mmCIF file of C-alpha atoms and ligand atoms in Angstrom:
data_model
loop_
_atom_site.group_PDB
_atom_site.id
_atom_site.type_symbol
_atom_site.label_atom_id
_atom_site.label_comp_id
_atom_site.label_asym_id
_atom_site.label_seq_id
_atom_site.Cartn_x
_atom_site.Cartn_y
_atom_site.Cartn_z
ATOM 1 C CA MET A 1 -116.742 -65.662 4.819
ATOM 2 C CA THR A 2 -115.845 -65.007 8.416
ATOM 3 C CA THR A 3 -119.279 -65.461 9.999
ATOM 4 C CA ASN A 4 -118.492 -69.004 11.160
ATOM 5 C CA LEU A 5 -115.317 -67.749 12.870
ATOM 6 C CA ASN A 6 -117.303 -65.724 15.384
ATOM 7 C CA ILE A 7 -115.220 -62.559 14.987
ATOM 8 C CA PRO A 8 -117.062 -59.580 16.514
ATOM 9 C CA GLN A 9 -118.111 -56.788 14.135
ATOM 10 C CA SER A 10 -115.950 -53.670 14.040
ATOM 11 C CA ASN A 11 -114.952 -51.064 11.494
ATOM 12 C CA ARG A 12 -111.634 -50.384 13.221
ATOM 13 C CA THR A 13 -108.524 -51.784 11.595
ATOM 14 C CA VAL A 14 -104.807 -51.903 12.279
ATOM 15 C CA ARG A 15 -102.102 -51.273 9.727
ATOM 16 C CA VAL A 16 -99.933 -54.376 9.436
ATOM 17 C CA ARG A 17 -96.382 -54.399 8.163
ATOM 18 C CA MET A 18 -94.180 -57.488 8.054
ATOM 19 C CA VAL A 19 -90.579 -57.464 9.259
ATOM 20 C CA ASP A 20 -87.969 -59.897 7.961
ATOM 21 C CA THR A 21 -86.121 -60.503 11.224
ATOM 22 C CA THR A 22 -83.112 -61.696 9.121
ATOM 23 C CA THR A 23 -83.059 -64.979 11.071
ATOM 24 C CA GLN A 24 -82.417 -67.961 8.804
ATOM 25 C CA MET A 25 -81.952 -71.515 9.956
ATOM 26 C CA SER A 26 -81.944 -75.140 9.021
ATOM 27 C CA ILE A 27 -83.519 -77.383 11.662
ATOM 28 C CA ARG A 28 -84.080 -81.087 12.201
ATOM 29 C CA THR A 29 -87.499 -81.952 10.800
ATOM 30 C CA ASP A 30 -88.353 -84.414 13.579
ATOM 31 C CA ALA A 31 -88.198 -81.566 16.109
ATOM 32 C CA LEU A 32 -91.156 -79.901 14.415
ATOM 33 C CA ILE A 33 -93.225 -82.222 12.208
ATOM 34 C CA GLN A 34 -94.052 -85.887 11.659
ATOM 35 C CA PRO A 35 -93.852 -88.369 10.121
ATOM 36 C CA LEU A 36 -90.241 -88.120 9.116
ATOM 37 C CA GLN A 37 -89.743 -88.964 5.454
ATOM 38 C CA SER A 38 -86.598 -89.660 3.551
ATOM 39 C CA GLY A 39 -85.220 -86.598 1.762
ATOM 40 C CA HIS A 40 -86.908 -84.226 4.191
ATOM 41 C CA GLU A 41 -84.666 -84.490 7.232
ATOM 42 C CA PHE A 42 -84.184 -80.737 7.567
ATOM 43 C CA LEU A 43 -86.511 -77.768 7.246
ATOM 44 C CA ASN A 44 -85.598 -74.318 5.971
ATOM 45 C CA LEU A 45 -86.944 -71.647 8.289
ATOM 46 C CA THR A 46 -87.041 -67.913 7.885
ATOM 47 C CA ASP A 47 -88.600 -65.800 10.640
ATOM 48 C CA VAL A 48 -91.004 -62.875 10.398
ATOM 49 C CA ALA A 49 -92.360 -60.404 12.930
ATOM 50 C CA PHE A 50 -95.130 -57.840 12.516
ATOM 51 C CA LEU A 51 -95.474 -54.130 13.182
ATOM 52 C CA ILE A 52 -99.095 -53.459 14.098
ATOM 53 C CA GLU A 53 -100.259 -49.896 14.111
ATOM 54 C CA ASN A 54 -103.517 -48.572 15.545
ATOM 55 C CA GLU A 55 -103.530 -45.134 13.931
ATOM 56 C CA THR A 56 -106.679 -43.953 15.768
ATOM 57 C CA LEU A 57 -105.177 -44.670 19.186
ATOM 58 C CA ASN A 58 -101.669 -43.701 18.058
ATOM 59 C CA LYS A 59 -100.193 -46.989 19.275
ATOM 60 C CA LYS A 60 -97.709 -49.361 17.709
ATOM 61 C CA ALA A 61 -97.130 -52.946 18.789
ATOM 62 C CA MET A 62 -94.544 -55.453 17.636
ATOM 63 C CA PHE A 63 -95.760 -59.055 17.389
ATOM 64 C CA ASP A 64 -92.504 -60.987 17.979
ATOM 65 C CA LEU A 65 -88.911 -59.812 17.495
ATOM 66 C CA GLY A 66 -87.148 -62.775 15.857
ATOM 67 C CA SER A 67 -83.766 -63.774 17.298
ATOM 68 C CA ARG A 68 -81.237 -61.443 18.842
ATOM 69 C CA LYS A 69 -78.330 -61.079 16.378
ATOM 70 C CA ASP A 70 -75.768 -62.051 19.044
ATOM 71 C CA TYR A 71 -77.385 -65.438 19.608
ATOM 72 C CA TRP A 72 -74.182 -66.653 21.282
ATOM 73 C CA ASN A 73 -75.300 -64.493 24.255
ATOM 74 C CA LEU A 74 -78.585 -66.370 24.674
ATOM 75 C CA PRO A 75 -79.361 -67.933 28.055
ATOM 76 C CA MET A 76 -77.396 -71.160 28.491
ATOM 77 C CA VAL A 77 -80.405 -73.483 28.195
ATOM 78 C CA ALA A 78 -81.584 -71.828 24.979
ATOM 79 C CA ARG A 79 -78.082 -72.003 23.444
ATOM 80 C CA GLN A 80 -77.716 -75.656 24.324
ATOM 81 C CA ALA A 81 -81.164 -76.557 23.025
ATOM 82 C CA LEU A 82 -80.571 -74.887 19.676
ATOM 83 C CA SER A 83 -77.200 -76.575 19.225
ATOM 84 C CA ARG A 84 -78.927 -79.977 19.463
ATOM 85 C CA ILE A 85 -81.413 -79.511 16.643
ATOM 86 C CA ILE A 86 -80.038 -76.707 14.448
ATOM 87 C CA PRO A 87 -77.053 -77.322 12.156
ATOM 88 C CA ALA A 88 -77.069 -73.877 10.509
ATOM 89 C CA LEU A 89 -78.042 -70.383 11.679
ATOM 90 C CA LYS A 90 -77.535 -66.827 10.558
ATOM 91 C CA VAL A 91 -78.984 -63.663 12.125
ATOM 92 C CA GLU A 92 -77.920 -60.412 10.499
ATOM 93 C CA LYS A 93 -79.812 -57.789 12.490
ATOM 94 C CA ASP A 94 -81.845 -57.141 15.608
ATOM 95 C CA VAL A 95 -85.405 -56.024 14.862
ATOM 96 C CA SER A 96 -84.642 -52.840 16.833
ATOM 97 C CA ASP A 97 -81.934 -52.041 14.213
ATOM 98 C CA ILE A 98 -84.400 -52.697 11.376
ATOM 99 C CA LEU A 99 -87.013 -50.365 12.883
ATOM 100 C CA ILE A 100 -84.493 -47.554 13.385
ATOM 101 C CA GLU A 101 -83.091 -47.982 9.850
ATOM 102 C CA ASN A 102 -86.633 -47.458 8.588
ATOM 103 C CA ASN A 103 -87.232 -44.295 10.613
ATOM 104 C CA ILE A 104 -89.356 -45.871 13.315
ATOM 105 C CA ARG A 105 -88.134 -44.725 16.707
ATOM 106 C CA LEU A 106 -88.183 -47.391 19.408
ATOM 107 C CA GLU A 107 -90.052 -44.900 21.642
ATOM 108 C CA GLU A 108 -92.987 -45.238 19.230
ATOM 109 C CA ILE A 109 -93.371 -48.939 20.047
ATOM 110 C CA THR A 110 -95.903 -49.021 22.876
ATOM 111 C CA SER A 111 -95.933 -52.818 23.259
ATOM 112 C CA ILE A 112 -93.962 -55.903 22.338
ATOM 113 C CA ILE A 113 -96.088 -59.055 22.197
ATOM 114 C CA TRP A 114 -94.276 -62.373 22.419
ATOM 115 C CA SER A 115 -96.046 -65.169 20.558
ATOM 116 C CA HIS A 116 -94.024 -67.288 22.981
ATOM 117 C CA TYR A 117 -90.787 -67.227 24.930
ATOM 118 C CA HIS A 118 -88.493 -69.177 22.569
ATOM 119 C CA TRP A 119 -85.211 -67.502 21.564
ATOM 120 C CA ASP A 120 -86.131 -67.044 17.891
ATOM 121 C CA HIS A 121 -89.161 -64.872 18.827
ATOM 122 C CA VAL A 122 -88.212 -62.859 21.909
ATOM 123 C CA GLY A 123 -85.436 -60.835 20.253
ATOM 124 C CA ASP A 124 -83.573 -58.408 22.503
ATOM 125 C CA VAL A 125 -86.250 -56.512 24.434
ATOM 126 C CA SER A 126 -83.595 -54.678 26.470
ATOM 127 C CA LYS A 127 -82.901 -52.502 23.407
ATOM 128 C CA PHE A 128 -86.381 -50.923 23.793
ATOM 129 C CA PRO A 129 -87.113 -48.045 26.192
ATOM 130 C CA SER A 130 -88.885 -48.673 29.492
ATOM 131 C CA SER A 131 -92.037 -47.081 28.050
ATOM 132 C CA THR A 132 -92.468 -50.193 25.851
ATOM 133 C CA ALA A 133 -94.654 -52.749 27.644
ATOM 134 C CA LEU A 134 -94.069 -56.486 27.265
ATOM 135 C CA VAL A 135 -97.125 -58.680 26.664
ATOM 136 C CA VAL A 136 -96.877 -62.425 27.316
ATOM 137 C CA GLY A 137 -99.254 -65.368 27.084
ATOM 138 C CA PRO A 138 -101.050 -67.209 29.871
ATOM 139 C CA GLY A 139 -99.023 -68.972 32.535
ATOM 140 C CA LEU A 140 -95.577 -67.662 31.633
ATOM 141 C CA LEU A 141 -95.311 -65.288 34.591
ATOM 142 C CA ARG A 142 -96.266 -68.023 37.053
ATOM 143 C CA ASP A 143 -93.909 -70.701 35.724
ATOM 144 C CA PRO A 144 -90.982 -71.202 38.123
ATOM 145 C CA ALA A 145 -88.972 -72.912 35.363
ATOM 146 C CA LEU A 146 -89.061 -69.658 33.369
ATOM 147 C CA LEU A 147 -89.026 -66.826 35.870
ATOM 148 C CA PRO A 148 -87.013 -65.208 37.167
ATOM 149 C CA GLY A 149 -85.131 -65.156 33.900
ATOM 150 C CA TYR A 150 -81.512 -65.951 33.149
ATOM 151 C CA PRO A 151 -79.029 -65.487 34.809
ATOM 152 C CA ASP A 152 -80.964 -64.956 38.078
ATOM 153 C CA ASN A 153 -82.395 -68.395 37.365
ATOM 154 C CA PRO A 154 -79.432 -70.099 35.640
ATOM 155 C CA VAL A 155 -81.635 -72.690 33.907
ATOM 156 C CA SER A 156 -84.275 -70.298 32.557
ATOM 157 C CA PRO A 157 -84.334 -70.040 28.747
ATOM 158 C CA ILE A 158 -85.568 -66.421 28.950
ATOM 159 C CA PRO A 159 -83.297 -63.429 29.568
ATOM 160 C CA ALA A 160 -84.162 -61.568 32.784
ATOM 161 C CA ASP A 161 -83.339 -58.191 31.227
ATOM 162 C CA ALA A 162 -86.441 -58.415 28.997
ATOM 163 C CA PHE A 163 -88.630 -57.821 32.064
ATOM 164 C CA ARG A 164 -86.517 -55.163 33.770
ATOM 165 C CA ASN A 165 -87.934 -51.631 34.183
ATOM 166 C CA ARG A 166 -91.024 -52.122 32.099
ATOM 167 C CA GLU A 167 -94.661 -53.034 32.468
ATOM 168 C CA VAL A 168 -95.261 -56.738 31.840
ATOM 169 C CA ILE A 169 -98.823 -57.698 30.951
ATOM 170 C CA GLU A 170 -100.579 -61.051 30.786
ATOM 171 C CA PRO A 171 -103.938 -60.428 29.120
ATOM 172 C CA ALA A 172 -107.181 -62.028 30.273
ATOM 173 C CA PHE A 173 -109.261 -63.749 27.578
ATOM 174 C CA GLU A 174 -112.807 -62.398 27.558
ATOM 175 C CA LEU A 175 -113.881 -63.649 24.117
ATOM 176 C CA SER A 176 -113.992 -66.797 22.022
ATOM 177 C CA ILE A 177 -112.948 -66.363 18.385
ATOM 178 C CA ALA A 178 -112.457 -69.051 15.751
ATOM 179 C CA GLY A 179 -112.475 -71.714 18.444
ATOM 180 C CA TYR A 180 -109.764 -70.085 20.568
ATOM 181 C CA ARG A 181 -109.974 -67.978 23.712
ATOM 182 C CA ALA A 182 -109.372 -64.378 22.635
ATOM 183 C CA HIS A 183 -108.502 -60.922 23.936
ATOM 184 C CA ASP A 184 -109.398 -57.608 22.267
ATOM 185 C CA PHE A 185 -105.941 -56.044 22.478
ATOM 186 C CA PHE A 186 -106.730 -52.391 21.728
ATOM 187 C CA GLY A 187 -110.339 -52.646 22.968
ATOM 188 C CA ASP A 188 -111.780 -51.578 19.599
ATOM 189 C CA GLY A 189 -111.971 -54.826 17.616
ATOM 190 C CA SER A 190 -108.923 -54.030 15.467
ATOM 191 C CA PHE A 191 -106.554 -56.655 16.856
ATOM 192 C CA TYR A 192 -107.090 -59.794 18.923
ATOM 193 C CA LEU A 193 -104.716 -62.121 20.754
ATOM 194 C CA LEU A 194 -105.641 -65.804 20.558
ATOM 195 C CA ASP A 195 -104.756 -68.406 23.175
ATOM 196 C CA THR A 196 -103.249 -71.206 21.082
ATOM 197 C CA PRO A 197 -101.768 -73.745 23.497
ATOM 198 C CA GLY A 198 -99.503 -76.735 22.981
ATOM 199 C CA HIS A 199 -96.183 -75.519 21.575
ATOM 200 C CA CYS A 200 -95.097 -74.131 24.941
ATOM 201 C CA VAL A 201 -96.451 -72.233 27.947
ATOM 202 C CA GLY A 202 -98.262 -69.065 26.890
ATOM 203 C CA HIS A 203 -98.320 -69.459 23.098
ATOM 204 C CA LEU A 204 -100.333 -66.699 21.389
ATOM 205 C CA CYS A 205 -101.435 -65.960 17.856
ATOM 206 C CA GLY A 206 -102.458 -62.500 16.661
ATOM 207 C CA LEU A 207 -105.553 -61.749 14.577
ATOM 208 C CA ALA A 208 -105.429 -58.347 12.902
ATOM 209 C CA ARG A 209 -108.400 -56.745 11.144
ATOM 210 C CA THR A 210 -106.877 -55.519 7.906
ATOM 211 C CA THR A 211 -110.122 -54.231 6.366
ATOM 212 C CA GLU A 212 -113.612 -54.390 7.806
ATOM 213 C CA ASP A 213 -113.980 -58.060 6.834
ATOM 214 C CA THR A 214 -110.462 -59.328 6.138
ATOM 215 C CA PHE A 215 -107.909 -60.516 8.668
ATOM 216 C CA ILE A 216 -104.303 -61.617 9.016
ATOM 217 C CA LEU A 217 -103.673 -64.412 11.485
ATOM 218 C CA MET A 218 -100.118 -64.195 12.824
ATOM 219 C CA GLY A 219 -99.410 -67.795 13.682
ATOM 220 C CA GLY A 220 -96.125 -67.597 15.590
ATOM 221 C CA ASP A 221 -95.083 -71.228 16.067
ATOM 222 C CA ILE A 222 -98.560 -72.763 16.224
ATOM 223 C CA CYS A 223 -96.886 -74.880 13.520
ATOM 224 C CA HIS A 224 -93.671 -74.470 11.542
ATOM 225 C CA PHE A 225 -94.460 -75.689 8.053
ATOM 226 C CA ALA A 226 -97.405 -74.895 5.784
ATOM 227 C CA GLY A 227 -97.684 -78.582 4.831
ATOM 228 C CA VAL A 228 -99.046 -79.084 8.365
ATOM 229 C CA ILE A 229 -102.210 -77.154 7.486
ATOM 230 C CA ARG A 230 -102.597 -77.961 3.757
ATOM 231 C CA PRO A 231 -104.047 -79.515 1.687
ATOM 232 C CA THR A 232 -107.446 -80.183 3.290
ATOM 233 C CA LEU A 233 -110.924 -81.146 2.182
ATOM 234 C CA ASP A 234 -111.754 -77.433 1.987
ATOM 235 C CA VAL A 235 -108.410 -76.404 0.448
ATOM 236 C CA PRO A 236 -107.479 -79.349 -1.808
ATOM 237 C CA PHE A 237 -104.486 -79.533 -4.120
ATOM 238 C CA PRO A 238 -105.283 -78.012 -7.534
ATOM 239 C CA ALA A 239 -104.925 -80.249 -10.589
ATOM 240 C CA HIS A 240 -101.669 -78.499 -11.573
ATOM 241 C CA PHE A 241 -99.193 -76.117 -9.971
ATOM 242 C CA SER A 242 -98.348 -73.137 -12.109
ATOM 243 C CA ALA A 243 -94.750 -72.438 -13.041
ATOM 244 C CA ASP A 244 -94.552 -69.291 -10.908
ATOM 245 C CA ILE A 245 -94.816 -71.150 -7.603
ATOM 246 C CA LEU A 246 -92.275 -73.834 -8.485
ATOM 247 C CA ASP A 247 -88.512 -73.639 -8.315
ATOM 248 C CA ARG A 248 -86.683 -74.185 -11.585
ATOM 249 C CA ASP A 249 -85.879 -77.876 -11.559
ATOM 250 C CA PRO A 250 -85.955 -80.399 -14.414
ATOM 251 C CA PHE A 251 -87.814 -82.673 -11.985
ATOM 252 C CA PHE A 252 -90.899 -80.476 -12.477
ATOM 253 C CA SER A 253 -92.767 -80.559 -15.771
ATOM 254 C CA ILE A 254 -94.656 -77.365 -16.611
ATOM 255 C CA PRO A 255 -97.527 -77.194 -15.885
ATOM 256 C CA CYS A 256 -96.746 -79.550 -13.063
ATOM 257 C CA PRO A 257 -99.385 -82.094 -12.068
ATOM 258 C CA CYS A 258 -99.876 -81.949 -8.322
ATOM 259 C CA SER A 259 -99.922 -85.761 -8.290
ATOM 260 C CA LEU A 260 -96.140 -85.483 -8.488
ATOM 261 C CA PHE A 261 -96.295 -84.267 -4.882
ATOM 262 C CA ALA A 262 -99.410 -86.122 -3.744
ATOM 263 C CA ASP A 263 -97.704 -89.410 -4.720
ATOM 264 C CA HIS A 264 -95.035 -88.578 -2.124
ATOM 265 C CA HIS A 265 -97.538 -87.943 0.664
ATOM 266 C CA PRO A 266 -96.232 -89.632 3.816
ATOM 267 C CA ASN A 267 -99.714 -90.987 4.564
ATOM 268 C CA THR A 268 -100.684 -93.556 1.931
ATOM 269 C CA GLN A 269 -103.977 -94.484 3.649
ATOM 270 C CA THR A 270 -105.752 -91.253 2.778
ATOM 271 C CA ASP A 271 -106.768 -88.959 -0.064
ATOM 272 C CA GLN A 272 -103.393 -87.337 -0.563
ATOM 273 C CA HIS A 273 -104.886 -84.342 -2.369
ATOM 274 C CA LYS A 274 -107.038 -83.425 0.632
ATOM 275 C CA THR A 275 -104.973 -84.352 3.683
ATOM 276 C CA PRO A 276 -102.224 -82.249 5.260
ATOM 277 C CA PHE A 277 -98.797 -83.782 4.688
ATOM 278 C CA TYR A 278 -97.655 -83.533 8.294
ATOM 279 C CA ASP A 279 -98.798 -83.222 11.908
ATOM 280 C CA VAL A 280 -96.921 -81.496 14.716
ATOM 281 C CA SER A 281 -94.092 -83.675 15.976
ATOM 282 C CA ALA A 282 -94.675 -86.012 18.889
ATOM 283 C CA LEU A 283 -91.331 -87.742 18.165
ATOM 284 C CA GLY A 284 -88.467 -87.924 20.646
ATOM 285 C CA ALA A 285 -86.873 -84.718 19.351
ATOM 286 C CA SER A 286 -90.132 -82.702 19.430
ATOM 287 C CA VAL A 287 -89.913 -79.118 20.665
ATOM 288 C CA PHE A 288 -93.652 -79.187 21.452
ATOM 289 C CA ASP A 289 -94.432 -79.259 25.183
ATOM 290 C CA ASP A 290 -97.772 -80.955 24.551
ATOM 291 C CA PRO A 291 -98.067 -82.321 20.986
ATOM 292 C CA THR A 292 -101.665 -83.490 21.537
ATOM 293 C CA VAL A 293 -102.897 -80.050 22.567
ATOM 294 C CA ALA A 294 -100.735 -78.408 19.883
ATOM 295 C CA GLN A 295 -102.353 -80.644 17.263
ATOM 296 C CA GLN A 296 -105.813 -79.503 18.438
ATOM 297 C CA SER A 297 -104.722 -75.873 17.997
ATOM 298 C CA VAL A 298 -103.508 -76.785 14.490
ATOM 299 C CA ASP A 299 -106.712 -78.679 13.612
ATOM 300 C CA GLN A 300 -108.620 -75.466 14.258
ATOM 301 C CA LEU A 301 -106.113 -73.494 12.172
ATOM 302 C CA ARG A 302 -106.734 -75.866 9.245
ATOM 303 C CA ARG A 303 -110.410 -74.913 9.383
ATOM 304 C CA ILE A 304 -109.610 -71.188 9.500
ATOM 305 C CA ASP A 305 -107.359 -71.554 6.440
ATOM 306 C CA ALA A 306 -110.482 -72.433 4.446
ATOM 307 C CA SER A 307 -111.822 -68.894 4.932
ATOM 308 C CA SER A 308 -110.992 -66.669 1.973
ATOM 309 C CA HIS A 309 -111.111 -63.724 4.418
ATOM 310 C CA VAL A 310 -108.194 -64.817 6.607
ATOM 311 C CA LEU A 311 -104.541 -64.862 5.537
ATOM 312 C CA ILE A 312 -102.493 -67.147 7.773
ATOM 313 C CA CYS A 313 -98.850 -66.161 8.304
ATOM 314 C CA ILE A 314 -96.892 -68.648 10.422
ATOM 315 C CA ALA A 315 -93.606 -67.122 11.592
ATOM 316 C CA HIS A 316 -91.253 -69.510 9.819
ATOM 317 C CA ASP A 317 -92.884 -69.783 6.374
ATOM 318 C CA PRO A 318 -90.208 -68.835 3.793
ATOM 319 C CA ASP A 319 -92.866 -68.116 1.157
ATOM 320 C CA LEU A 320 -94.035 -65.024 3.028
ATOM 321 C CA LEU A 321 -90.674 -63.406 2.291
ATOM 322 C CA ARG A 322 -90.812 -64.570 -1.297
ATOM 323 C CA TYR A 323 -94.146 -62.953 -2.128
ATOM 324 C CA LEU A 324 -95.130 -60.320 0.455
ATOM 325 C CA PRO A 325 -93.542 -56.878 0.922
ATOM 326 C CA THR A 326 -91.424 -56.320 4.034
ATOM 327 C CA LEU A 327 -90.678 -53.265 6.114
ATOM 328 C CA ASN A 328 -86.991 -53.940 5.358
ATOM 329 C CA GLN A 329 -87.412 -53.649 1.568
ATOM 330 C CA ARG A 330 -90.462 -51.443 1.192
ATOM 331 C CA PRO A 331 -90.990 -49.603 4.476
ATOM 332 C CA GLY A 332 -94.149 -47.793 3.384
ATOM 333 C CA GLN A 333 -95.921 -50.903 2.118
ATOM 334 C CA ASP A 334 -98.361 -52.624 4.453
ATOM 335 C CA LEU A 335 -100.164 -55.955 4.000
ATOM 336 C CA ASN A 336 -103.673 -54.613 4.474
ATOM 337 C CA GLN A 337 -104.785 -55.133 0.870
ATOM 338 C CA TRP A 338 -103.650 -58.760 0.823
ATOM 339 C CA MET A 339 -106.981 -59.979 -0.533
ATOM 340 C CA ARG A 340 -107.050 -57.522 -3.441
ATOM 341 C CA GLU A 341 -103.410 -58.386 -4.207
ATOM 342 C CA GLY A 342 -104.148 -62.144 -4.251
ATOM 343 C CA TRP A 343 -101.408 -62.888 -1.717
ATOM 344 C CA LYS A 344 -103.274 -65.719 0.013
ATOM 345 C CA GLU A 345 -103.243 -67.700 -3.229
ATOM 346 C CA LYS A 346 -99.586 -66.771 -3.871
ATOM 347 C CA VAL A 347 -98.325 -68.207 -0.588
ATOM 348 C CA ARG A 348 -100.638 -71.220 -0.460
ATOM 349 C CA TRP A 349 -98.600 -73.932 -2.210
ATOM 350 C CA GLY A 350 -94.971 -72.757 -2.323
ATOM 351 C CA TRP A 351 -94.071 -75.195 0.473
ATOM 352 C CA VAL A 352 -94.265 -78.113 -1.980
ATOM 353 C CA ASN A 353 -90.840 -76.990 -3.216
ATOM 354 C CA GLU A 354 -89.443 -78.112 0.137
ATOM 355 C CA LEU A 355 -90.744 -81.668 -0.278
ATOM 356 C CA PRO A 356 -88.433 -84.503 -1.326
ATOM 357 C CA ARG A 357 -88.057 -85.104 -5.055
ATOM 358 C CA ALA A 358 -87.918 -88.845 -5.672
ATOM 359 C CA GLY A 359 -86.586 -89.406 -2.146
ATOM 360 C CA LYS A 360 -83.911 -86.733 -2.490
ATOM 361 C CA PRO A 361 -84.028 -83.359 -0.709
ATOM 362 C CA GLY A 362 -86.110 -80.593 -2.285
ATOM 363 C CA ARG A 363 -84.879 -77.031 -1.891
ATOM 364 C CA LYS A 364 -81.260 -76.560 -0.934
ATOM 365 C CA PRO A 365 -80.554 -75.284 2.593
ATOM 366 C CA ILE A 366 -81.136 -71.518 2.872
ATOM 367 C CA VAL A 367 -78.137 -71.252 5.162
ATOM 368 C CA GLU A 368 -75.141 -73.480 5.801
ATOM 369 C CA GLY A 369 -73.075 -73.386 8.964
ATOM 370 C CA PHE A 370 -73.275 -70.935 11.838
ATOM 371 C CA TRP A 371 -72.572 -67.292 11.143
ATOM 372 C CA ARG A 372 -71.105 -64.829 13.602
ATOM 373 C CA GLU A 373 -70.517 -61.200 12.673
ATOM 374 C CA GLY A 374 -70.471 -61.912 8.955
ATOM 375 C CA GLU A 375 -68.201 -64.938 9.031
ATOM 376 C CA ILE A 376 -68.567 -68.675 9.428
ATOM 377 C CA TRP A 377 -68.216 -69.602 13.092
ATOM 378 C CA GLU A 378 -66.347 -72.890 13.018
ATOM 379 C CA LYS A 379 -66.575 -73.725 16.708
ATOM 380 C CA ALA A 380 -70.247 -72.837 17.066
ATOM 381 C CA ILE A 381 -71.680 -76.209 18.138
ATOM 382 C CA GLN A 382 -68.875 -76.737 20.617
ATOM 383 C CA GLU A 383 -69.244 -73.289 22.159
ATOM 384 C CA LEU A 384 -73.041 -73.056 22.080
ATOM 385 C CA SER A 385 -73.454 -76.425 23.756
ATOM 386 C CA ARG A 386 -71.413 -75.664 26.878
HETATM 387 ZN ZN1 LIG B 1 -89.872 -70.347 16.258
#
């Protein structure tokens, strides 16, 4: 139930649709999670955003925008940072293109909410009309390392044009929900923003009421891999994994005993069936500003995952695109009936496919090399890093 999460009562909901931002990347594991284990040196990341619609108030908000498709035009610092930890990247479309292709006019989008300011979430806000407000998390607007944006501040990772000619809002947090400071975004209990610090300045999650007592938690980059929040005491490994969540691989017997994976848990001092495989990275390559605080935000998320009434969708979980409908493929299909559809159970364990198999890599990379306008970009690292 949701009673222990302290979510205020309301009968107002938002309609939630998921957007495949078409961003695909391979990234060094030690930048995101620890401990590093052999055969799991790189993570496959996809990237989702959400269209959130309050039909009563006639408002539409985007939660995140993925990467801009011309990522070679990112601010210098962002380009250089990505070239250090990402060996492969492909972005086919801007989210603005995806909305227009699916008959949603950009003028309809009343707000864009950034989960945080990193390049793979901020998209290209300049494509949206000046009537679209930009909503950012706490501290971002007062951080001299970030604002003014690039190129006015040559070392800012955020493009200045995102802020130009539009209202920019930093919400105040008047509530406490599920252990986080929270803001009632539409003022009617249909959608909350959660202050989830640690990854970087101003990191937010979204909490959408999908029916009167079910919710989707949009995790942004609170963590990057579902094996950071599962398994737990409350959500332990099942005895077997069914064939439909496992990739076809002779390494897996069917039905597949979960001990096959638990035996490869990086922490041998614990009950491997009830302990998350990874924590957020505090290693040298970590992209977390404050790994200790980020881990506290994640510890709370682990507890929320135990609620059968909350579906957690972290931005980079490839299983979301495997099992849930997207605006790109099925524009009329929302996620609101996720509980009835059994989607929480569907996406719960697919991440085990990414784990090493007898010390060798699990799933193959989802993308190889850097792509630019439909072709491999041979000189990418060289050009991005300067
Ligand atoms: Zn990200």
